[in-house]
Amino acid sequence: MSGWKRLLEEESEHQWLSFVLFAIFIIIGGLMVDWSNELSGVRDGASVSANGMVIDVAGDAVLNMQDDGLYVDLGDSSIQKENATCLAKHVHITFACFGEEGLIHFHEDEWEHDGAWAAMYLGQDYTTTDLSVNGDAILLIIQNGMTHSFAGFWINGLEDASNQSQMSDDIIINSVIPTENGWLAGGSWMAPSSWIGGNPASPPMYELVVEITWDGINSPDTKIIHLGDEGEIHTMLGSDGVYFAAGSSDTVRIDHSGISSIGLASTAAAMDTNSDVWLFGEIGSSTVAIISDGNAEIEKLPYAMSIQPTYASIDDSGVISIHGIDAQDSPSAISIDPEERLSFTSMRGLIDLGFIFTSLLILGMMGWNIADALRKGEVF
């Protein structure tokens, strides 16, 4: 200790050496801390097992696109469903949209995972493309040609789904989630061919969020609460009265105080178990955006995004899987463990902790020298 003490003494013959060593330590430490700023917990592959490109996940069920068509995997079974569009989990029941008129299907957790799905009759010849359960009520997203409308249906099936809403002919819905008062749906609104500045052959699409309420009897009430820039809302996320509509042009936050723009675009999004929203960009992007406690943070990826993200899912352990297409147009995926981002056992945590500990040790030794000099009455 005496050697280290003399090395750090003020006005000693070793002062220049101590200054140089401390400067080198600061530079190396800064470089290591900057290196550790790369997001931890990023790995190739997904926590969800599928033979093709994953399109939707709910519980143990996976909807994926293989070379010869669409398949729904459940446990060890896989059934081909050419017109399947959605999966949704509610408590112990998994619902599925198989694209069959007048039907939705469901599977209960206690059943054997043998690929058996039971049919639920809607009482109308609707083709359901998506659905969302809120309590005992199911909101059905119904395809009418190329556009969508809504219908309410009780989960016990006592009433049929004859209460179809009257929507614009140019609304497409991509995602829907339950809220305290009903549902929020996100998608896009197609401008008319006469839209000023638009291309009549390919009218522009604009980000859209619709609020839906249903009294259980009449047609669902719908209200457009957000019409954004050119693009589409691809994912609706929410927790504890705070909701996010993630889109290709912008992401908006929706709560009791109103709607506010986050100013971040994405191609896929997910909410982790800490209610943080993860926004993923295009193939080749070097960062990922994370919305936490209302603040947006940009995290550096350890390597450029190797896929074009199309869908993000989260498993029971909280690991996020980002699915998409790689540069060779093959299905691929990466996964991120959000807990490693905040863990002291991650590379970032270990390096930061080591830097802080070593800095405190050096400053403590310098303070000890000062105290020792004061005790001896030395001038420094």
Short mmCIF file of C-alpha atoms in Angstrom, two decimals:
data_model
loop_
_atom_site.label_atom_id
_atom_site.label_comp_id
_atom_site.label_asym_id
_atom_site.label_seq_id
_atom_site.Cartn_x
_atom_site.Cartn_y
_atom_site.Cartn_z
CA MET A 1 0.00 0.00 0.00
CA SER A 2 2.89 2.36 0.74
CA GLY A 3 4.08 2.07 -2.87
CA TRP A 4 0.63 2.99 -4.22
CA LYS A 5 0.43 5.76 -1.63
CA ARG A 6 3.73 7.30 -2.75
CA LEU A 7 2.65 6.99 -6.37
CA LEU A 8 -0.42 9.11 -5.67
CA GLU A 9 1.22 11.63 -3.34
CA GLU A 10 0.97 15.31 -4.28
CA GLU A 11 4.23 17.06 -5.25
CA SER A 12 6.15 13.77 -5.33
CA GLU A 13 8.63 12.58 -7.96
CA HIS A 14 5.91 10.16 -9.07
CA GLN A 15 3.26 12.83 -9.63
CA TRP A 16 3.74 12.93 -13.40
CA LEU A 17 3.50 9.15 -13.58
CA SER A 18 0.34 9.05 -11.48
CA PHE A 19 -1.23 11.72 -13.69
CA VAL A 20 -0.40 9.79 -16.88
CA LEU A 21 -1.68 6.49 -15.48
CA PHE A 22 -4.90 8.09 -14.25
CA ALA A 23 -5.43 9.76 -17.66
CA ILE A 24 -4.88 6.42 -19.41
CA PHE A 25 -7.34 4.78 -17.03
CA ILE A 26 -9.96 7.45 -17.76
CA ILE A 27 -9.52 7.06 -21.54
CA ILE A 28 -9.64 3.25 -21.48
CA GLY A 29 -12.51 3.31 -19.02
CA GLY A 30 -14.44 5.74 -21.21
CA LEU A 31 -13.90 3.55 -24.28
CA MET A 32 -15.06 0.46 -22.38
CA VAL A 33 -18.12 2.25 -21.04
CA ASP A 34 -18.95 3.41 -24.57
CA TRP A 35 -18.48 -0.15 -25.81
CA SER A 36 -20.74 -1.41 -23.05
CA ASN A 37 -23.48 0.95 -24.24
CA GLU A 38 -24.34 -1.64 -26.86
CA LEU A 39 -27.64 -3.30 -26.00
CA SER A 40 -27.17 -6.52 -24.02
CA GLY A 41 -29.20 -9.68 -24.47
CA VAL A 42 -29.36 -9.64 -28.29
CA ARG A 43 -29.11 -13.07 -29.91
CA ASP A 44 -29.77 -14.70 -33.27
CA GLY A 45 -32.90 -16.82 -33.51
CA ALA A 46 -36.27 -16.59 -31.80
CA SER A 47 -37.70 -18.05 -28.62
CA VAL A 48 -40.70 -19.12 -30.75
CA SER A 49 -40.20 -22.26 -32.80
CA ALA A 50 -41.64 -22.28 -36.34
CA ASN A 51 -40.72 -23.70 -39.73
CA GLY A 52 -41.60 -20.54 -41.64
CA MET A 53 -41.91 -16.80 -41.16
CA VAL A 54 -43.91 -16.05 -38.03
CA ILE A 55 -46.97 -13.88 -38.65
CA ASP A 56 -48.80 -14.09 -35.29
CA VAL A 57 -48.32 -15.72 -31.89
CA ALA A 58 -50.80 -16.35 -29.08
CA GLY A 59 -49.90 -18.61 -26.18
CA ASP A 60 -48.57 -21.87 -27.61
CA ALA A 61 -50.10 -21.26 -31.05
CA VAL A 62 -48.01 -19.89 -33.92
CA LEU A 63 -49.25 -18.73 -37.32
CA ASN A 64 -46.45 -18.95 -39.87
CA MET A 65 -45.89 -18.77 -43.60
CA GLN A 66 -44.05 -21.73 -45.11
CA ASP A 67 -43.04 -22.43 -48.71
CA ASP A 68 -46.36 -24.10 -49.52
CA GLY A 69 -48.71 -21.82 -47.56
CA LEU A 70 -49.93 -20.77 -44.13
CA TYR A 71 -49.77 -23.10 -41.14
CA VAL A 72 -51.00 -22.93 -37.56
CA ASP A 73 -48.71 -24.75 -35.14
CA LEU A 74 -49.95 -25.86 -31.73
CA GLY A 75 -47.64 -28.02 -29.66
CA ASP A 76 -46.38 -30.85 -31.86
CA SER A 77 -49.17 -30.46 -34.41
CA SER A 78 -49.28 -28.27 -37.50
CA ILE A 79 -52.33 -27.74 -39.71
CA GLN A 80 -52.44 -25.90 -43.00
CA LYS A 81 -54.89 -22.98 -43.08
CA GLU A 82 -54.49 -21.07 -46.31
CA ASN A 83 -56.70 -18.15 -45.25
CA ALA A 84 -55.68 -17.84 -41.60
CA THR A 85 -55.09 -14.26 -40.45
CA CYS A 86 -54.97 -14.02 -36.65
CA LEU A 87 -54.43 -15.61 -33.25
CA ALA A 88 -55.53 -14.12 -29.91
CA LYS A 89 -55.13 -15.37 -26.34
CA HIS A 90 -57.67 -14.66 -23.59
CA VAL A 91 -57.00 -16.23 -20.17
CA HIS A 92 -57.04 -20.00 -20.93
CA ILE A 93 -58.55 -19.80 -24.43
CA THR A 94 -56.72 -19.23 -27.72
CA PHE A 95 -58.85 -17.87 -30.56
CA ALA A 96 -58.04 -18.14 -34.27
CA CYS A 97 -59.27 -16.56 -37.48
CA PHE A 98 -59.06 -19.22 -40.20
CA GLY A 99 -60.75 -17.14 -42.87
CA GLU A 100 -63.88 -19.29 -42.91
CA GLU A 101 -67.19 -17.50 -43.36
CA GLY A 102 -69.39 -17.36 -40.28
CA LEU A 103 -66.82 -19.02 -38.00
CA ILE A 104 -64.04 -18.33 -35.58
CA HIS A 105 -62.17 -21.13 -33.83
CA PHE A 106 -60.82 -21.65 -30.34
CA HIS A 107 -58.65 -24.00 -28.29
CA GLU A 108 -58.60 -24.31 -24.49
CA ASP A 109 -55.35 -24.85 -22.61
CA GLU A 110 -56.53 -28.02 -20.84
CA TRP A 111 -57.14 -29.74 -24.16
CA GLU A 112 -54.42 -31.89 -25.69
CA HIS A 113 -52.18 -29.99 -28.10
CA ASP A 114 -53.19 -32.25 -30.97
CA GLY A 115 -54.20 -29.47 -33.31
CA ALA A 116 -57.89 -29.75 -32.44
CA TRP A 117 -59.77 -26.46 -32.78
CA ALA A 118 -63.46 -26.04 -31.96
CA ALA A 119 -65.69 -23.87 -34.15
CA MET A 120 -67.73 -20.96 -32.81
CA TYR A 121 -70.64 -19.91 -35.03
CA LEU A 122 -71.21 -16.19 -35.50
CA GLY A 123 -74.71 -16.41 -36.94
CA GLN A 124 -73.65 -14.34 -39.94
CA ASP A 125 -71.55 -15.03 -43.02
CA TYR A 126 -68.78 -12.71 -41.89
CA THR A 127 -65.12 -13.36 -42.63
CA THR A 128 -63.18 -12.35 -39.51
CA THR A 129 -59.62 -11.14 -40.04
CA ASP A 130 -58.82 -10.23 -36.42
CA LEU A 131 -60.48 -10.19 -33.00
CA SER A 132 -59.99 -8.96 -29.46
CA VAL A 133 -61.61 -10.17 -26.24
CA ASN A 134 -62.59 -7.73 -23.49
CA GLY A 135 -64.25 -9.46 -20.55
CA ASP A 136 -67.03 -11.60 -22.04
CA ALA A 137 -67.27 -9.55 -25.25
CA ILE A 138 -65.43 -10.21 -28.50
CA LEU A 139 -64.81 -7.47 -31.03
CA LEU A 140 -64.64 -8.96 -34.54
CA ILE A 141 -62.74 -7.25 -37.35
CA ILE A 142 -64.75 -8.09 -40.46
CA GLN A 143 -63.44 -7.96 -44.00
CA ASN A 144 -65.69 -6.36 -46.60
CA GLY A 145 -63.85 -6.63 -49.88
CA MET A 146 -60.58 -4.84 -49.18
CA THR A 147 -61.78 -2.79 -46.18
CA HIS A 148 -62.85 -3.54 -42.61
CA SER A 149 -65.69 -2.93 -40.17
CA PHE A 150 -66.51 -4.14 -36.64
CA ALA A 151 -69.09 -6.41 -34.98
CA GLY A 152 -69.68 -7.36 -31.33
CA PHE A 153 -70.15 -10.94 -30.15
CA TRP A 154 -70.62 -12.45 -26.70
CA ILE A 155 -68.04 -15.08 -25.78
CA ASN A 156 -70.85 -17.41 -24.65
CA GLY A 157 -72.40 -17.18 -28.10
CA LEU A 158 -75.92 -16.39 -26.86
CA GLU A 159 -76.29 -13.63 -29.43
CA ASP A 160 -75.14 -13.67 -33.04
CA ALA A 161 -72.81 -11.07 -34.58
CA SER A 162 -75.46 -9.32 -36.65
CA ASN A 163 -74.56 -5.86 -35.33
CA GLN A 164 -71.99 -4.85 -37.92
CA SER A 165 -70.79 -1.25 -37.70
CA GLN A 166 -70.99 1.13 -40.63
CA MET A 167 -67.46 2.18 -41.48
CA SER A 168 -65.79 4.12 -44.25
CA ASP A 169 -65.08 2.14 -47.40
CA ASP A 170 -61.40 3.01 -47.14
CA ILE A 171 -60.37 1.82 -43.66
CA ILE A 172 -57.98 -1.09 -43.10
CA ILE A 173 -57.38 -2.42 -39.57
CA ASN A 174 -54.08 -4.13 -38.69
CA SER A 175 -54.18 -4.41 -34.89
CA VAL A 176 -56.70 -4.12 -32.04
CA ILE A 177 -56.42 -4.20 -28.23
CA PRO A 178 -58.94 -4.02 -25.37
CA THR A 179 -59.13 -0.90 -23.20
CA GLU A 180 -60.97 0.16 -20.05
CA ASN A 181 -63.97 1.31 -22.08
CA GLY A 182 -63.84 -0.89 -25.17
CA TRP A 183 -61.11 -1.22 -27.77
CA LEU A 184 -58.55 0.71 -29.77
CA ALA A 185 -57.81 -0.34 -33.34
CA GLY A 186 -54.98 0.81 -35.56
CA GLY A 187 -54.47 0.68 -39.29
CA SER A 188 -54.75 3.07 -42.19
CA TRP A 189 -57.18 5.23 -44.11
CA MET A 190 -56.96 5.30 -47.86
CA ALA A 191 -57.43 8.74 -49.35
CA PRO A 192 -59.85 8.98 -52.29
CA SER A 193 -58.44 8.88 -55.81
CA SER A 194 -59.33 12.56 -56.15
CA TRP A 195 -57.12 13.48 -53.18
CA ILE A 196 -55.09 16.58 -53.99
CA GLY A 197 -51.52 15.68 -54.74
CA GLY A 198 -52.24 11.95 -54.64
CA ASN A 199 -51.69 9.30 -57.28
CA PRO A 200 -55.10 8.19 -58.63
CA ALA A 201 -53.67 4.75 -59.43
CA SER A 202 -52.28 4.34 -55.92
CA PRO A 203 -53.97 6.67 -53.40
CA PRO A 204 -51.94 7.47 -50.28
CA MET A 205 -52.60 5.70 -46.97
CA TYR A 206 -52.56 7.56 -43.65
CA GLU A 207 -52.02 6.29 -40.12
CA LEU A 208 -55.32 5.76 -38.34
CA VAL A 209 -56.50 4.97 -34.80
CA VAL A 210 -60.14 4.16 -34.10
CA GLU A 211 -61.84 4.01 -30.69
CA ILE A 212 -64.60 1.38 -30.40
CA THR A 213 -67.25 0.94 -27.70
CA TRP A 214 -70.09 -1.59 -27.59
CA ASP A 215 -73.19 -1.71 -25.37
CA GLY A 216 -73.61 -5.44 -25.95
CA ILE A 217 -76.73 -5.05 -28.09
CA ASN A 218 -76.43 -2.55 -30.88
CA SER A 219 -73.72 -2.06 -33.48
CA PRO A 220 -70.34 -1.01 -32.06
CA ASP A 221 -69.81 2.74 -31.91
CA THR A 222 -66.68 3.89 -33.68
CA LYS A 223 -64.78 7.16 -33.52
CA ILE A 224 -61.62 8.12 -35.39
CA ILE A 225 -59.36 9.66 -32.76
CA HIS A 226 -56.14 9.97 -34.74
CA LEU A 227 -55.31 10.49 -38.40
CA GLY A 228 -51.59 10.86 -38.86
CA ASP A 229 -49.01 11.18 -41.58
CA GLU A 230 -48.73 8.95 -44.61
CA GLY A 231 -48.18 5.37 -43.50
CA GLU A 232 -49.98 2.80 -41.35
CA ILE A 233 -50.33 1.75 -37.72
CA HIS A 234 -49.03 -1.80 -37.57
CA THR A 235 -49.19 -2.54 -33.81
CA MET A 236 -51.39 -1.46 -30.90
CA LEU A 237 -49.92 -1.88 -27.40
CA GLY A 238 -51.09 -0.88 -23.95
CA SER A 239 -51.02 -1.34 -20.21
CA ASP A 240 -52.66 0.32 -17.18
CA GLY A 241 -54.62 2.91 -19.15
CA VAL A 242 -51.69 3.99 -21.34
CA TYR A 243 -51.71 2.87 -24.97
CA PHE A 244 -49.35 3.19 -27.91
CA ALA A 245 -50.06 3.04 -31.62
CA ALA A 246 -46.82 2.14 -33.39
CA GLY A 247 -46.70 3.09 -37.04
CA SER A 248 -44.49 3.26 -40.10
CA SER A 249 -44.47 7.06 -39.90
CA ASP A 250 -44.92 7.86 -36.21
CA THR A 251 -45.83 6.39 -32.84
CA VAL A 252 -48.51 8.04 -30.74
CA ARG A 253 -49.30 7.72 -27.03
CA ILE A 254 -52.95 7.62 -25.95
CA ASP A 255 -54.06 8.13 -22.35
CA HIS A 256 -56.66 10.02 -20.31
CA SER A 257 -54.97 13.34 -21.11
CA GLY A 258 -55.24 12.87 -24.86
CA ILE A 259 -53.04 11.85 -27.78
CA SER A 260 -49.41 12.86 -28.19
CA SER A 261 -46.80 12.13 -30.84
CA ILE A 262 -43.61 10.29 -29.90
CA GLY A 263 -41.95 11.07 -33.23
CA LEU A 264 -40.54 7.59 -33.85
CA ALA A 265 -41.29 5.35 -36.83
CA SER A 266 -40.98 1.56 -36.84
CA THR A 267 -41.77 -1.61 -38.77
CA ALA A 268 -42.50 -3.80 -35.72
CA ALA A 269 -43.09 -3.19 -32.02
CA ALA A 270 -43.57 -5.03 -28.73
CA MET A 271 -44.24 -4.23 -25.06
CA ASP A 272 -42.13 -6.05 -22.46
CA THR A 273 -43.08 -7.15 -18.96
CA ASN A 274 -41.95 -3.77 -17.56
CA SER A 275 -44.47 -2.00 -19.86
CA ASP A 276 -41.60 -0.57 -21.93
CA VAL A 277 -42.36 -0.27 -25.65
CA TRP A 278 -39.69 -1.48 -28.09
CA LEU A 279 -39.69 -0.05 -31.62
CA PHE A 280 -37.71 -1.80 -34.35
CA GLY A 281 -36.62 -0.16 -37.60
CA GLU A 282 -35.62 -1.26 -41.06
CA ILE A 283 -33.03 -3.87 -42.00
CA GLY A 284 -29.55 -2.41 -41.49
CA SER A 285 -30.59 -0.09 -38.67
CA SER A 286 -28.04 0.12 -35.87
CA THR A 287 -30.34 1.21 -33.05
CA VAL A 288 -33.63 0.34 -31.36
CA ALA A 289 -35.94 2.82 -29.65
CA ILE A 290 -37.38 2.10 -26.20
CA ILE A 291 -40.21 4.12 -24.65
CA SER A 292 -39.94 3.88 -20.87
CA ASP A 293 -41.96 5.95 -18.38
CA GLY A 294 -43.00 8.29 -21.17
CA ASN A 295 -39.42 8.95 -22.29
CA ALA A 296 -37.88 7.64 -25.51
CA GLU A 297 -34.37 6.19 -25.34
CA ILE A 298 -32.22 5.09 -28.26
CA GLU A 299 -30.11 1.97 -27.65
CA LYS A 300 -27.24 0.89 -29.87
CA LEU A 301 -27.44 -2.65 -31.22
CA PRO A 302 -24.29 -4.81 -31.03
CA TYR A 303 -24.62 -5.30 -34.80
CA ALA A 304 -26.82 -3.89 -37.55
CA MET A 305 -30.35 -5.30 -37.81
CA SER A 306 -29.90 -8.37 -40.03
CA ILE A 307 -33.58 -8.74 -40.94
CA GLN A 308 -36.46 -6.64 -42.20
CA PRO A 309 -38.77 -6.83 -39.14
CA THR A 310 -42.39 -7.69 -39.86
CA TYR A 311 -43.69 -8.86 -36.46
CA ALA A 312 -42.52 -8.94 -32.84
CA SER A 313 -43.72 -11.31 -30.12
CA ILE A 314 -42.95 -11.84 -26.43
CA ASP A 315 -42.88 -15.21 -24.66
CA ASP A 316 -43.82 -16.19 -21.11
CA SER A 317 -40.28 -15.50 -19.86
CA GLY A 318 -40.35 -11.95 -21.23
CA VAL A 319 -37.96 -12.49 -24.17
CA ILE A 320 -38.85 -10.48 -27.28
CA SER A 321 -38.54 -12.19 -30.66
CA ILE A 322 -38.34 -10.06 -33.81
CA HIS A 323 -39.40 -11.96 -36.93
CA GLY A 324 -38.80 -10.99 -40.53
CA ILE A 325 -36.92 -11.59 -43.76
CA ASP A 326 -33.13 -11.52 -44.12
CA ALA A 327 -31.10 -10.18 -47.04
CA GLN A 328 -31.55 -13.49 -48.90
CA ASP A 329 -35.37 -13.25 -48.59
CA SER A 330 -35.42 -16.14 -46.12
CA PRO A 331 -37.39 -16.18 -42.85
CA SER A 332 -35.17 -15.22 -39.94
CA ALA A 333 -35.39 -13.81 -36.43
CA ILE A 334 -33.43 -12.29 -33.58
CA SER A 335 -34.34 -12.18 -29.89
CA ILE A 336 -33.73 -9.70 -27.09
CA ASP A 337 -33.93 -10.29 -23.34
CA PRO A 338 -35.03 -6.92 -21.89
CA GLU A 339 -33.93 -7.91 -18.38
CA GLU A 340 -30.28 -8.12 -19.45
CA ARG A 341 -30.41 -4.48 -20.48
CA LEU A 342 -30.87 -3.42 -16.84
CA SER A 343 -28.95 -6.24 -15.15
CA PHE A 344 -25.61 -5.73 -13.34
CA THR A 345 -24.59 -9.15 -14.64
CA SER A 346 -24.66 -7.87 -18.22
CA MET A 347 -21.48 -6.65 -19.92
CA ARG A 348 -22.67 -3.07 -19.50
CA GLY A 349 -23.37 -3.55 -15.81
CA LEU A 350 -20.05 -5.27 -15.09
CA ILE A 351 -17.96 -2.67 -16.92
CA ASP A 352 -19.85 0.25 -15.42
CA LEU A 353 -19.58 -1.26 -11.95
CA GLY A 354 -15.85 -1.94 -12.39
CA PHE A 355 -15.21 1.60 -13.64
CA ILE A 356 -17.10 3.13 -10.73
CA PHE A 357 -15.36 0.89 -8.18
CA THR A 358 -11.86 1.59 -9.53
CA SER A 359 -12.51 5.34 -9.72
CA LEU A 360 -13.75 5.39 -6.13
CA LEU A 361 -10.68 3.40 -5.05
CA ILE A 362 -8.29 5.89 -6.67
CA LEU A 363 -10.15 8.90 -5.30
CA GLY A 364 -10.22 7.25 -1.87
CA MET A 365 -6.46 6.73 -1.92
CA MET A 366 -5.95 10.38 -2.92
CA GLY A 367 -8.24 11.47 -0.10
CA TRP A 368 -6.27 9.29 2.29
CA ASN A 369 -3.03 11.04 1.23
CA ILE A 370 -4.61 14.45 1.84
CA ALA A 371 -5.84 13.40 5.29
CA ASP A 372 -2.43 11.96 6.12
CA ALA A 373 -0.73 15.19 5.03
CA LEU A 374 -3.06 17.29 7.19
CA ARG A 375 -2.41 15.05 10.16
CA LYS A 376 1.36 15.48 9.78
CA GLY A 377 1.05 19.23 9.17
CA GLU A 378 2.60 18.98 5.72
CA VAL A 379 2.05 21.69 3.15
CA PHE A 380 0.47 20.54 -0.12
#
